[in-house]
mmCIF file of C-alpha atoms in Angstrom:
data_model
loop_
_atom_site.group_PDB
_atom_site.id
_atom_site.type_symbol
_atom_site.label_atom_id
_atom_site.label_comp_id
_atom_site.label_asym_id
_atom_site.label_seq_id
_atom_site.Cartn_x
_atom_site.Cartn_y
_atom_site.Cartn_z
ATOM 1 C CA MET T 1 -12.925 -23.180 -1.711
ATOM 2 C CA ALA T 2 -11.003 -24.616 1.328
ATOM 3 C CA SER T 3 -10.131 -22.235 4.097
ATOM 4 C CA ARG T 4 -6.889 -20.470 3.824
ATOM 5 C CA MET T 5 -6.162 -20.403 7.573
ATOM 6 C CA PRO T 6 -3.678 -23.190 8.224
ATOM 7 C CA GLU T 7 -4.244 -25.808 10.976
ATOM 8 C CA ASP T 8 -0.542 -25.862 12.151
ATOM 9 C CA PRO T 9 -0.444 -23.684 15.340
ATOM 10 C CA VAL T 10 3.072 -22.089 14.431
ATOM 11 C CA VAL T 11 1.977 -21.217 11.012
ATOM 12 C CA ARG T 12 -1.222 -19.892 12.366
ATOM 13 C CA SER T 13 0.560 -17.747 14.709
ATOM 14 C CA LEU T 14 2.713 -16.591 12.053
ATOM 15 C CA VAL T 15 -0.330 -15.454 9.921
ATOM 16 C CA ASN T 16 -1.917 -13.836 12.657
ATOM 17 C CA MET T 17 1.402 -11.791 13.413
ATOM 18 C CA VAL T 18 1.246 -10.805 9.810
ATOM 19 C CA ARG T 19 -2.244 -9.713 10.020
ATOM 20 C CA GLN T 20 -1.312 -7.149 12.480
ATOM 21 C CA GLN T 21 1.776 -5.917 10.558
ATOM 22 C CA GLN T 22 -0.282 -4.123 7.968
ATOM 23 C CA PHE T 23 2.040 -3.214 4.951
ATOM 24 C CA ASN T 24 4.655 -5.610 3.916
ATOM 25 C CA ARG T 25 2.960 -8.609 5.172
ATOM 26 C CA ARG T 26 3.866 -10.598 2.049
ATOM 27 C CA GLN T 27 7.644 -11.093 3.161
ATOM 28 C CA VAL T 28 6.793 -12.377 6.325
ATOM 29 C CA LEU T 29 4.578 -15.098 4.729
ATOM 30 C CA ARG T 30 7.023 -15.908 2.273
ATOM 31 C CA GLY T 31 9.767 -16.509 4.971
ATOM 32 C CA ALA T 32 7.326 -18.602 6.709
ATOM 33 C CA ALA T 33 6.879 -20.795 3.781
ATOM 34 C CA VAL T 34 10.696 -21.073 3.067
ATOM 35 C CA ALA T 35 11.189 -22.103 6.707
ATOM 36 C CA GLY T 36 9.042 -25.181 5.913
ATOM 37 C CA ALA T 37 6.322 -24.277 8.527
ATOM 38 C CA GLY T 38 3.586 -25.925 6.455
ATOM 39 C CA ALA T 39 4.074 -23.959 3.407
ATOM 40 C CA GLY T 40 1.431 -26.138 1.697
ATOM 41 C CA ALA T 41 -1.084 -25.360 4.286
ATOM 42 C CA LEU T 42 -0.857 -21.606 3.777
ATOM 43 C CA GLY T 43 -2.466 -21.888 0.397
ATOM 44 C CA LEU T 44 -1.818 -18.196 -0.339
ATOM 45 C CA ALA T 45 0.005 -18.473 -3.543
ATOM 46 C CA SER T 46 -3.120 -18.977 -5.665
ATOM 47 C CA CYS T 47 -6.366 -18.812 -4.033
ATOM 48 C CA SER T 48 -9.746 -18.186 -5.763
ATOM 49 C CA GLY T 49 -12.713 -16.650 -4.405
ATOM 50 C CA GLY T 50 -16.238 -18.071 -4.479
ATOM 51 C CA GLY T 51 -17.251 -20.295 -7.351
ATOM 52 C CA SER T 52 -15.388 -23.291 -8.965
ATOM 53 C CA GLY T 53 -15.996 -22.495 -12.467
ATOM 54 C CA GLY T 54 -16.878 -19.771 -15.053
ATOM 55 C CA GLY T 55 -19.617 -17.434 -13.964
ATOM 56 C CA GLU T 56 -22.700 -17.251 -16.000
ATOM 57 C CA ASN T 57 -21.700 -13.780 -17.249
ATOM 58 C CA GLY T 58 -17.942 -14.509 -17.609
ATOM 59 C CA SER T 59 -15.039 -14.693 -15.434
ATOM 60 C CA ILE T 60 -11.742 -12.688 -14.691
ATOM 61 C CA VAL T 61 -8.438 -13.095 -12.778
ATOM 62 C CA TRP T 62 -7.530 -10.538 -10.210
ATOM 63 C CA GLY T 63 -3.920 -10.436 -9.009
ATOM 64 C CA ASN T 64 -3.510 -8.630 -5.573
ATOM 65 C CA TRP T 65 -1.443 -8.519 -2.445
ATOM 66 C CA THR T 66 -2.135 -10.606 0.622
ATOM 67 C CA TYR T 67 -4.430 -9.479 3.100
ATOM 68 C CA TYR T 68 -5.852 -6.678 0.900
ATOM 69 C CA LEU T 69 -9.372 -7.708 0.985
ATOM 70 C CA ASP T 70 -11.993 -8.334 3.531
ATOM 71 C CA PHE T 71 -11.354 -11.828 4.363
ATOM 72 C CA ASN T 72 -13.873 -13.834 6.562
ATOM 73 C CA GLU T 73 -12.000 -16.386 8.492
ATOM 74 C CA GLU T 74 -15.347 -18.234 9.349
ATOM 75 C CA THR T 75 -16.241 -18.843 5.638
ATOM 76 C CA GLY T 76 -12.915 -18.998 4.296
ATOM 77 C CA SER T 77 -13.622 -16.379 1.714
ATOM 78 C CA TRP T 78 -14.095 -12.511 0.887
ATOM 79 C CA ASP T 79 -17.356 -11.311 1.828
ATOM 80 C CA SER T 80 -17.544 -8.236 -0.354
ATOM 81 C CA LEU T 81 -16.110 -10.268 -3.436
ATOM 82 C CA ASP T 82 -18.642 -13.118 -2.856
ATOM 83 C CA ALA T 83 -21.423 -10.596 -2.927
ATOM 84 C CA PHE T 84 -20.143 -8.981 -6.243
ATOM 85 C CA MET T 85 -20.096 -12.497 -7.908
ATOM 86 C CA GLU T 86 -23.477 -13.255 -6.658
ATOM 87 C CA GLU T 87 -25.035 -9.771 -7.792
ATOM 88 C CA SER T 88 -23.080 -9.869 -11.044
ATOM 89 C CA GLY T 89 -22.899 -13.517 -12.138
ATOM 90 C CA ILE T 90 -19.120 -12.809 -12.807
ATOM 91 C CA ASP T 91 -16.683 -15.218 -11.466
ATOM 92 C CA VAL T 92 -13.661 -13.711 -10.052
ATOM 93 C CA GLN T 93 -10.611 -15.969 -9.525
ATOM 94 C CA TYR T 94 -8.772 -13.986 -6.751
ATOM 95 C CA VAL T 95 -5.206 -14.578 -6.428
ATOM 96 C CA GLU T 96 -2.699 -13.173 -3.853
ATOM 97 C CA ASP T 97 0.311 -13.499 -6.219
ATOM 98 C CA ILE T 98 1.819 -9.962 -5.617
ATOM 99 C CA ASP T 99 4.456 -10.169 -2.797
ATOM 100 C CA ASP T 100 6.712 -7.412 -3.996
ATOM 101 C CA ASN T 101 6.414 -5.073 -7.106
ATOM 102 C CA ASN T 102 9.699 -5.889 -8.619
ATOM 103 C CA THR T 103 9.376 -9.530 -8.334
ATOM 104 C CA PHE T 104 5.722 -9.634 -9.341
ATOM 105 C CA TYR T 105 6.808 -7.461 -12.413
ATOM 106 C CA GLY T 106 9.598 -9.873 -13.263
ATOM 107 C CA LYS T 107 6.991 -12.710 -13.452
ATOM 108 C CA ILE T 108 4.992 -10.981 -16.043
ATOM 109 C CA LYS T 109 7.291 -8.677 -17.888
ATOM 110 C CA ASP T 110 7.866 -10.882 -20.946
ATOM 111 C CA GLN T 111 4.273 -11.246 -21.433
ATOM 112 C CA LEU T 112 3.817 -7.627 -21.268
ATOM 113 C CA ALA T 113 6.520 -6.688 -23.575
ATOM 114 C CA LEU T 114 4.682 -9.031 -26.131
ATOM 115 C CA ASP T 115 1.089 -7.807 -25.454
ATOM 116 C CA GLN T 116 0.275 -11.409 -24.510
ATOM 117 C CA HIS T 117 -2.101 -12.400 -21.675
ATOM 118 C CA THR T 118 -0.177 -12.320 -18.425
ATOM 119 C CA GLY T 119 -2.333 -14.590 -16.651
ATOM 120 C CA TYR T 120 -4.293 -11.776 -14.958
ATOM 121 C CA ASP T 121 -6.980 -9.570 -16.232
ATOM 122 C CA VAL T 122 -6.339 -6.996 -13.547
ATOM 123 C CA ILE T 123 -3.787 -6.349 -11.257
ATOM 124 C CA THR T 124 -3.028 -3.858 -8.363
ATOM 125 C CA MET T 125 0.620 -2.964 -8.141
ATOM 126 C CA THR T 126 1.968 0.319 -6.603
ATOM 127 C CA ASP T 127 1.785 3.395 -8.703
ATOM 128 C CA TRP T 128 5.474 3.819 -8.983
ATOM 129 C CA MET T 129 5.691 0.665 -10.933
ATOM 130 C CA ASN T 130 2.282 1.472 -12.951
ATOM 131 C CA GLY T 131 4.135 4.548 -13.985
ATOM 132 C CA ARG T 132 6.435 2.324 -15.868
ATOM 133 C CA LEU T 133 3.694 0.388 -17.397
ATOM 134 C CA VAL T 134 1.919 3.753 -18.522
ATOM 135 C CA GLN T 135 5.200 4.844 -20.091
ATOM 136 C CA ALA T 136 5.845 1.524 -21.746
ATOM 137 C CA LYS T 137 2.100 1.466 -23.185
ATOM 138 C CA GLN T 138 1.598 -2.070 -21.699
ATOM 139 C CA ILE T 139 -1.857 -1.362 -19.948
ATOM 140 C CA GLN T 140 -5.065 -0.330 -21.475
ATOM 141 C CA GLU T 141 -7.210 2.632 -21.113
ATOM 142 C CA PHE T 142 -10.421 2.518 -19.119
ATOM 143 C CA ASP T 143 -13.781 3.366 -20.482
ATOM 144 C CA TYR T 144 -15.272 5.794 -18.081
ATOM 145 C CA ALA T 145 -18.698 4.985 -19.408
ATOM 146 C CA ASN T 146 -18.529 1.895 -17.523
ATOM 147 C CA LEU T 147 -17.217 3.534 -14.296
ATOM 148 C CA PRO T 148 -19.744 6.079 -13.017
ATOM 149 C CA ASN T 149 -18.876 5.399 -9.403
ATOM 150 C CA VAL T 150 -15.166 6.089 -9.901
ATOM 151 C CA LYS T 151 -16.129 9.311 -11.892
ATOM 152 C CA ALA T 152 -18.368 10.367 -8.918
ATOM 153 C CA ASN T 153 -16.422 9.148 -5.912
ATOM 154 C CA LEU T 154 -12.524 9.119 -6.594
ATOM 155 C CA VAL T 155 -11.174 11.353 -3.922
ATOM 156 C CA ASP T 156 -9.969 14.707 -5.556
ATOM 157 C CA ALA T 157 -6.303 14.380 -4.526
ATOM 158 C CA GLN T 158 -5.858 11.354 -6.497
ATOM 159 C CA TRP T 159 -7.121 12.274 -9.973
ATOM 160 C CA ASP T 160 -3.616 13.623 -10.867
ATOM 161 C CA ALA T 161 -1.617 11.915 -8.192
ATOM 162 C CA LEU T 162 0.225 9.904 -10.612
ATOM 163 C CA ASP T 163 2.171 12.230 -12.741
ATOM 164 C CA VAL T 164 2.362 10.218 -15.897
ATOM 165 C CA ASP T 165 -1.264 9.317 -15.659
ATOM 166 C CA PRO T 166 -3.298 12.725 -15.244
ATOM 167 C CA GLY T 167 -7.023 12.117 -15.139
ATOM 168 C CA ARG T 168 -6.355 8.365 -14.228
ATOM 169 C CA LYS T 169 -6.845 7.020 -17.759
ATOM 170 C CA PHE T 170 -4.848 3.869 -17.109
ATOM 171 C CA THR T 171 -4.779 3.505 -13.304
ATOM 172 C CA ILE T 172 -7.670 3.414 -10.885
ATOM 173 C CA PRO T 173 -6.613 3.603 -7.093
ATOM 174 C CA TRP T 174 -7.464 0.475 -4.925
ATOM 175 C CA GLN T 175 -5.979 1.436 -1.635
ATOM 176 C CA LEU T 176 -3.723 4.283 -0.394
ATOM 177 C CA PRO T 177 -0.973 3.308 1.856
ATOM 178 C CA ALA T 178 0.106 6.314 3.878
ATOM 179 C CA SER T 179 3.020 7.025 5.919
ATOM 180 C CA GLY T 180 3.959 9.513 8.735
ATOM 181 C CA TRP T 181 5.953 9.737 12.002
ATOM 182 C CA VAL T 182 5.223 7.750 15.051
ATOM 183 C CA TRP T 183 6.562 7.907 18.528
ATOM 184 C CA ASN T 184 6.146 6.397 21.993
ATOM 185 C CA THR T 185 3.648 8.709 23.798
ATOM 186 C CA GLU T 186 5.176 8.243 27.107
ATOM 187 C CA ALA T 187 8.774 8.161 26.288
ATOM 188 C CA VAL T 188 8.570 11.056 23.888
ATOM 189 C CA PRO T 189 6.003 13.525 25.453
ATOM 190 C CA ASN T 190 6.877 16.383 22.998
ATOM 191 C CA GLY T 191 6.369 14.221 19.975
ATOM 192 C CA ILE T 192 8.196 14.418 16.599
ATOM 193 C CA LYS T 193 7.430 17.638 14.711
ATOM 194 C CA THR T 194 10.538 18.099 12.640
ATOM 195 C CA LEU T 195 13.316 16.173 11.158
ATOM 196 C CA ASP T 196 15.655 17.762 13.790
ATOM 197 C CA ASP T 197 13.553 15.943 16.552
ATOM 198 C CA PHE T 198 14.656 12.511 15.325
ATOM 199 C CA MET T 199 18.066 13.735 16.264
ATOM 200 C CA ASN T 200 17.327 14.442 19.864
ATOM 201 C CA PRO T 201 20.199 12.802 21.954
ATOM 202 C CA ASP T 202 17.674 10.990 24.211
ATOM 203 C CA LEU T 203 16.640 9.033 20.957
ATOM 204 C CA LYS T 204 20.108 7.919 20.017
ATOM 205 C CA GLY T 205 19.817 4.286 18.725
ATOM 206 C CA LYS T 206 16.004 4.321 19.108
ATOM 207 C CA VAL T 207 15.059 5.661 15.886
ATOM 208 C CA VAL T 208 14.041 3.638 12.921
ATOM 209 C CA VAL T 209 13.166 4.543 9.300
ATOM 210 C CA LEU T 210 11.636 2.298 6.564
ATOM 211 C CA SER T 211 13.442 0.228 4.032
ATOM 212 C CA GLU T 212 10.793 1.489 1.384
ATOM 213 C CA MET T 213 12.991 4.019 -0.404
ATOM 214 C CA ARG T 214 10.047 6.226 -1.580
ATOM 215 C CA ASP T 215 8.445 6.528 1.871
ATOM 216 C CA THR T 216 11.747 7.267 3.809
ATOM 217 C CA MET T 217 13.429 9.411 1.130
ATOM 218 C CA GLY T 218 10.153 11.203 0.593
ATOM 219 C CA MET T 219 9.549 12.224 4.080
ATOM 220 C CA ILE T 220 13.192 13.428 4.425
ATOM 221 C CA LEU T 221 12.936 15.529 1.109
ATOM 222 C CA ALA T 222 9.537 16.936 2.449
ATOM 223 C CA GLY T 223 11.100 17.626 5.873
ATOM 224 C CA LEU T 224 14.049 19.533 4.200
ATOM 225 C CA GLY T 225 11.666 21.660 2.365
ATOM 226 C CA TYR T 226 11.329 19.890 -1.077
ATOM 227 C CA ASP T 227 8.198 18.605 -2.601
ATOM 228 C CA PRO T 228 8.760 14.982 -3.254
ATOM 229 C CA LYS T 229 6.350 15.146 -6.389
ATOM 230 C CA GLY T 230 8.003 18.237 -7.757
ATOM 231 C CA ALA T 231 11.028 18.985 -9.946
ATOM 232 C CA TRP T 232 13.944 17.873 -7.453
ATOM 233 C CA GLY T 233 16.990 16.330 -8.870
ATOM 234 C CA ASP T 234 20.567 15.154 -7.772
ATOM 235 C CA LYS T 235 21.164 18.079 -5.552
ATOM 236 C CA GLU T 236 18.021 17.741 -3.547
ATOM 237 C CA TRP T 237 18.455 14.094 -3.344
ATOM 238 C CA GLY T 238 22.155 14.404 -2.466
ATOM 239 C CA GLU T 239 20.985 16.559 0.694
ATOM 240 C CA ALA T 240 18.414 14.160 1.706
ATOM 241 C CA LEU T 241 20.542 11.204 1.462
ATOM 242 C CA GLN T 242 23.289 13.002 3.440
ATOM 243 C CA TRP T 243 20.917 13.537 6.189
ATOM 244 C CA LEU T 244 20.089 9.854 6.327
ATOM 245 C CA ASP T 245 23.734 8.871 6.053
ATOM 246 C CA ASP T 246 24.646 11.115 8.988
ATOM 247 C CA GLY T 247 21.889 9.624 11.145
ATOM 248 C CA LEU T 248 23.073 6.181 10.457
ATOM 249 C CA LYS T 249 26.912 6.581 10.733
ATOM 250 C CA SER T 250 26.380 8.389 14.055
ATOM 251 C CA GLY T 251 24.105 5.611 15.468
ATOM 252 C CA GLN T 252 21.190 8.017 16.075
ATOM 253 C CA ILE T 253 19.224 5.979 13.430
ATOM 254 C CA GLY T 254 19.240 2.443 15.093
ATOM 255 C CA ASN T 255 17.704 0.486 12.307
ATOM 256 C CA VAL T 256 16.224 0.748 8.743
ATOM 257 C CA LYS T 257 13.604 -2.002 8.520
ATOM 258 C CA GLY T 258 10.435 -3.059 6.501
ATOM 259 C CA ASN T 259 7.359 -4.076 8.294
ATOM 260 C CA SER T 260 9.267 -5.593 11.318
ATOM 261 C CA TYR T 261 10.068 -2.118 12.728
ATOM 262 C CA THR T 262 6.675 -2.719 14.500
ATOM 263 C CA GLN T 263 8.389 -5.169 16.713
ATOM 264 C CA ASP T 264 10.974 -2.703 17.729
ATOM 265 C CA LEU T 265 8.281 -0.447 18.859
ATOM 266 C CA ILE T 266 6.650 -3.166 20.723
ATOM 267 C CA THR T 267 9.925 -4.186 22.588
ATOM 268 C CA GLY T 268 10.972 -0.422 23.063
ATOM 269 C CA ASP T 269 14.226 -0.887 20.915
ATOM 270 C CA ALA T 270 12.456 1.992 18.907
ATOM 271 C CA LEU T 271 10.848 4.987 20.409
ATOM 272 C CA ALA T 272 10.409 6.971 17.212
ATOM 273 C CA ALA T 273 9.923 5.705 13.510
ATOM 274 C CA MET T 274 8.897 6.661 10.067
ATOM 275 C CA ALA T 275 5.727 4.390 9.987
ATOM 276 C CA TRP T 276 2.893 3.227 7.920
ATOM 277 C CA THR T 277 -0.484 4.345 9.220
ATOM 278 C CA GLY T 278 -2.085 1.076 8.846
ATOM 279 C CA ASP T 279 0.499 -0.597 11.252
ATOM 280 C CA VAL T 280 -0.102 1.794 13.995
ATOM 281 C CA ILE T 281 -3.674 1.312 13.982
ATOM 282 C CA MET T 282 -3.352 -2.413 14.508
ATOM 283 C CA LEU T 283 -0.282 -1.833 17.097
ATOM 284 C CA ASN T 284 -2.576 0.487 19.217
ATOM 285 C CA ALA T 285 -5.476 -1.855 18.912
ATOM 286 C CA GLU T 286 -3.227 -4.713 20.337
ATOM 287 C CA ASN T 287 -1.048 -2.687 22.862
ATOM 288 C CA ASP T 288 -3.152 -0.159 24.801
ATOM 289 C CA ASN T 289 -2.703 2.839 22.389
ATOM 290 C CA GLN T 290 1.086 3.208 23.292
ATOM 291 C CA TRP T 291 1.899 5.204 20.283
ATOM 292 C CA THR T 292 1.038 8.579 18.386
ATOM 293 C CA LEU T 293 1.405 8.824 14.717
ATOM 294 C CA GLU T 294 0.789 12.184 12.840
ATOM 295 C CA ILE T 295 1.376 13.310 9.450
ATOM 296 C CA PRO T 296 4.085 15.842 9.956
ATOM 297 C CA GLU T 297 3.488 19.476 9.076
ATOM 298 C CA SER T 298 6.311 19.105 6.381
ATOM 299 C CA GLY T 299 4.452 16.150 4.836
ATOM 300 C CA GLY T 300 3.958 12.432 4.890
ATOM 301 C CA MET T 301 3.856 10.169 1.895
ATOM 302 C CA ILE T 302 0.899 8.549 0.437
ATOM 303 C CA ALA T 303 1.023 6.039 -2.421
ATOM 304 C CA ALA T 304 -1.615 4.055 -4.497
ATOM 305 C CA ASP T 305 -1.945 0.416 -5.267
ATOM 306 C CA SER T 306 -4.041 0.805 -8.487
ATOM 307 C CA PHE T 307 -6.017 -1.311 -10.721
ATOM 308 C CA THR T 308 -4.484 -1.792 -14.264
ATOM 309 C CA VAL T 309 -5.587 -3.889 -17.099
ATOM 310 C CA PRO T 310 -2.571 -5.363 -18.969
ATOM 311 C CA ASN T 311 -2.733 -5.352 -22.745
ATOM 312 C CA GLY T 312 -3.310 -9.004 -23.234
ATOM 313 C CA THR T 313 -6.578 -9.021 -21.366
ATOM 314 C CA GLU T 314 -9.234 -9.390 -23.898
ATOM 315 C CA ALA T 315 -11.988 -6.770 -24.491
ATOM 316 C CA GLU T 316 -14.904 -8.916 -22.893
ATOM 317 C CA GLN T 317 -12.704 -9.231 -19.816
ATOM 318 C CA LYS T 318 -11.831 -5.761 -19.599
ATOM 319 C CA GLY T 319 -15.507 -4.770 -19.475
ATOM 320 C CA LEU T 320 -15.887 -7.401 -16.552
ATOM 321 C CA VAL T 321 -13.036 -5.733 -14.857
ATOM 322 C CA GLU T 322 -14.438 -2.173 -14.899
ATOM 323 C CA GLU T 323 -17.837 -3.647 -13.563
ATOM 324 C CA LEU T 324 -15.626 -5.089 -10.792
ATOM 325 C CA ILE T 325 -14.040 -1.711 -10.126
ATOM 326 C CA ASN T 326 -17.001 0.180 -10.160
ATOM 327 C CA TYR T 327 -18.479 -2.080 -7.566
ATOM 328 C CA TYR T 328 -15.865 -1.376 -5.053
ATOM 329 C CA TYR T 329 -16.248 2.246 -5.806
ATOM 330 C CA ASP T 330 -19.626 2.101 -4.020
ATOM 331 C CA PRO T 331 -18.754 3.596 -0.357
ATOM 332 C CA GLU T 332 -20.908 1.104 1.542
ATOM 333 C CA VAL T 333 -18.802 -1.694 -0.144
ATOM 334 C CA MET T 334 -15.356 0.378 0.236
ATOM 335 C CA ALA T 335 -16.298 0.729 3.907
ATOM 336 C CA LYS T 336 -16.222 -3.120 4.362
ATOM 337 C CA VAL T 337 -12.946 -3.324 2.787
ATOM 338 C CA ALA T 338 -11.307 -0.400 4.618
ATOM 339 C CA ASP T 339 -12.542 -1.651 8.002
ATOM 340 C CA TYR T 340 -10.476 -4.948 7.438
ATOM 341 C CA VAL T 341 -7.436 -3.351 5.506
ATOM 342 C CA THR T 342 -7.098 -0.131 7.554
ATOM 343 C CA PHE T 343 -5.346 1.818 4.823
ATOM 344 C CA VAL T 344 -6.876 5.060 3.457
ATOM 345 C CA PRO T 345 -9.515 4.273 1.205
ATOM 346 C CA PRO T 346 -9.753 6.203 -2.264
ATOM 347 C CA VAL T 347 -13.617 6.391 -2.535
ATOM 348 C CA LYS T 348 -15.567 9.475 -1.209
ATOM 349 C CA GLY T 349 -18.225 8.654 1.156
ATOM 350 C CA THR T 350 -16.543 5.793 2.803
ATOM 351 C CA GLN T 351 -16.218 7.528 6.106
ATOM 352 C CA GLU T 352 -20.015 7.978 6.350
ATOM 353 C CA ALA T 353 -20.661 4.565 5.377
ATOM 354 C CA MET T 354 -18.131 3.415 7.909
ATOM 355 C CA LYS T 355 -20.426 4.500 10.726
ATOM 356 C CA GLU T 356 -22.531 1.774 9.853
ATOM 357 C CA VAL T 357 -19.809 -0.885 9.337
ATOM 358 C CA ASN T 358 -17.585 0.093 12.426
ATOM 359 C CA PRO T 359 -18.292 3.440 14.350
ATOM 360 C CA GLU T 360 -15.100 3.112 15.990
ATOM 361 C CA ASN T 361 -13.118 3.387 12.731
ATOM 362 C CA ALA T 362 -15.394 6.179 11.417
ATOM 363 C CA ASP T 363 -13.225 8.867 13.018
ATOM 364 C CA ASN T 364 -10.027 7.278 12.801
ATOM 365 C CA PRO T 365 -7.675 9.972 11.038
ATOM 366 C CA LEU T 366 -5.235 7.370 9.913
ATOM 367 C CA ILE T 367 -8.044 5.778 7.870
ATOM 368 C CA PHE T 368 -9.781 9.055 7.057
ATOM 369 C CA PRO T 369 -7.254 11.996 6.988
ATOM 370 C CA SER T 370 -8.401 15.332 7.708
ATOM 371 C CA GLU T 371 -8.523 18.212 5.066
ATOM 372 C CA GLN T 372 -5.377 19.448 6.564
ATOM 373 C CA ASP T 373 -3.814 16.229 6.427
ATOM 374 C CA TRP T 374 -4.569 15.504 2.804
ATOM 375 C CA THR T 375 -2.703 18.893 2.187
ATOM 376 C CA ARG T 376 0.292 17.339 3.856
ATOM 377 C CA LEU T 377 0.315 13.876 2.012
ATOM 378 C CA HIS T 378 2.608 13.993 -0.859
ATOM 379 C CA SER T 379 3.203 11.411 -3.766
ATOM 380 C CA PHE T 380 6.644 10.485 -4.929
ATOM 381 C CA ARG T 381 7.291 11.641 -8.501
ATOM 382 C CA THR T 382 7.616 9.016 -11.215
ATOM 383 C CA LEU T 383 11.542 8.358 -11.862
ATOM 384 C CA SER T 384 12.990 7.641 -15.150
ATOM 385 C CA PRO T 385 14.536 4.120 -15.505
ATOM 386 C CA GLU T 386 18.057 5.763 -15.231
ATOM 387 C CA GLU T 387 16.863 7.777 -12.144
ATOM 388 C CA ASP T 388 15.405 4.822 -10.565
ATOM 389 C CA LYS T 389 18.543 2.725 -10.973
ATOM 390 C CA LYS T 390 20.861 5.385 -9.916
ATOM 391 C CA TYR T 391 18.939 6.554 -6.736
ATOM 392 C CA SER T 392 17.986 3.049 -5.752
ATOM 393 C CA ASP T 393 21.676 2.127 -5.764
ATOM 394 C CA GLU T 394 22.616 5.089 -3.728
ATOM 395 C CA PHE T 395 19.954 4.482 -1.250
ATOM 396 C CA GLN T 396 21.105 0.733 -0.939
ATOM 397 C CA LYS T 397 24.719 1.954 -0.433
ATOM 398 C CA VAL T 398 23.965 4.203 2.270
ATOM 399 C CA LEU T 399 22.017 1.346 4.096
ATOM 400 C CA GLY T 400 25.190 -0.956 3.713
ATOM 401 C CA LEU T 401 23.325 -3.287 1.257
#
């Protein structure tokens, strides 16, 4: 396949910026395309890894997020995926088609409702969306006889992290985006330890929270003493929403942003934020370690973007998908992915394997949480469709959207 990296210097600059902004990178890329900055050259809408035809042992289509696999700029492909295809004889058509959970779901929902093939044999949406698919019975149960590495190596905290899929019968984590509290180390020498610390008058207008509802509201709920995965309801939600509303109306919280909050940290427009761990790893690498990020004692959030097999996928392809998943649950393989993606990997043994891949990342607590941090990382409980609409509307209203 041709290299995905565009030749246009403006577009290349945008792509490099997106690489440094580790979570919602997809929105920036889409914006670049809409702006006409060589959208065709980006070639990110549909790009397959490796071979040009069906593999000798079959082929599958994997739909994933952008920059979510160990891309090699020199070869224009993905090293770990190339190795899998060579070893297995399975051709994987790897497409970076997920730019937003709701948007992507809208693209395939009609096929899902009819149990028709969606165009993808395996996809990796976020667990709050996967919870809907589980409840709607639109995805297939995995055969763990084909997944010995998953049985042995899935981190303990993730087996029951998705409340509607205990035991991970229908969902298997691919990566674990985590969030916590970040601050400018020099400007905020005492750090951010409690929700009240965000309200320090010295930080007025210099606080940013995330536009992702489950991250921001989950951390606020936890900061107020509620378990985001627990049996909270309208009362607890209302208390957390009031905290956010008060902060915004008073001007204490200067902004609510997606991944662009990183630019506020760089310029100094934000001195403290609710943040994604992968972003801060990249920011510190590029900006002389100016920021501290910690999982607060009250708790940060951890999500999972998980493999699922839609109902329309044929049995033969499902078996090939399970072979692919099992391959990525080898710690030595996952270490190569984690070194590039810099999210929390779901595979036991990855930290030890990272010592060979990149020793500098082997002890990075933002990639490999301590045992204490694992106890502080919360999942957000699955919302009913009615709750999801109600809470999403209320959250957007407070944001003024």
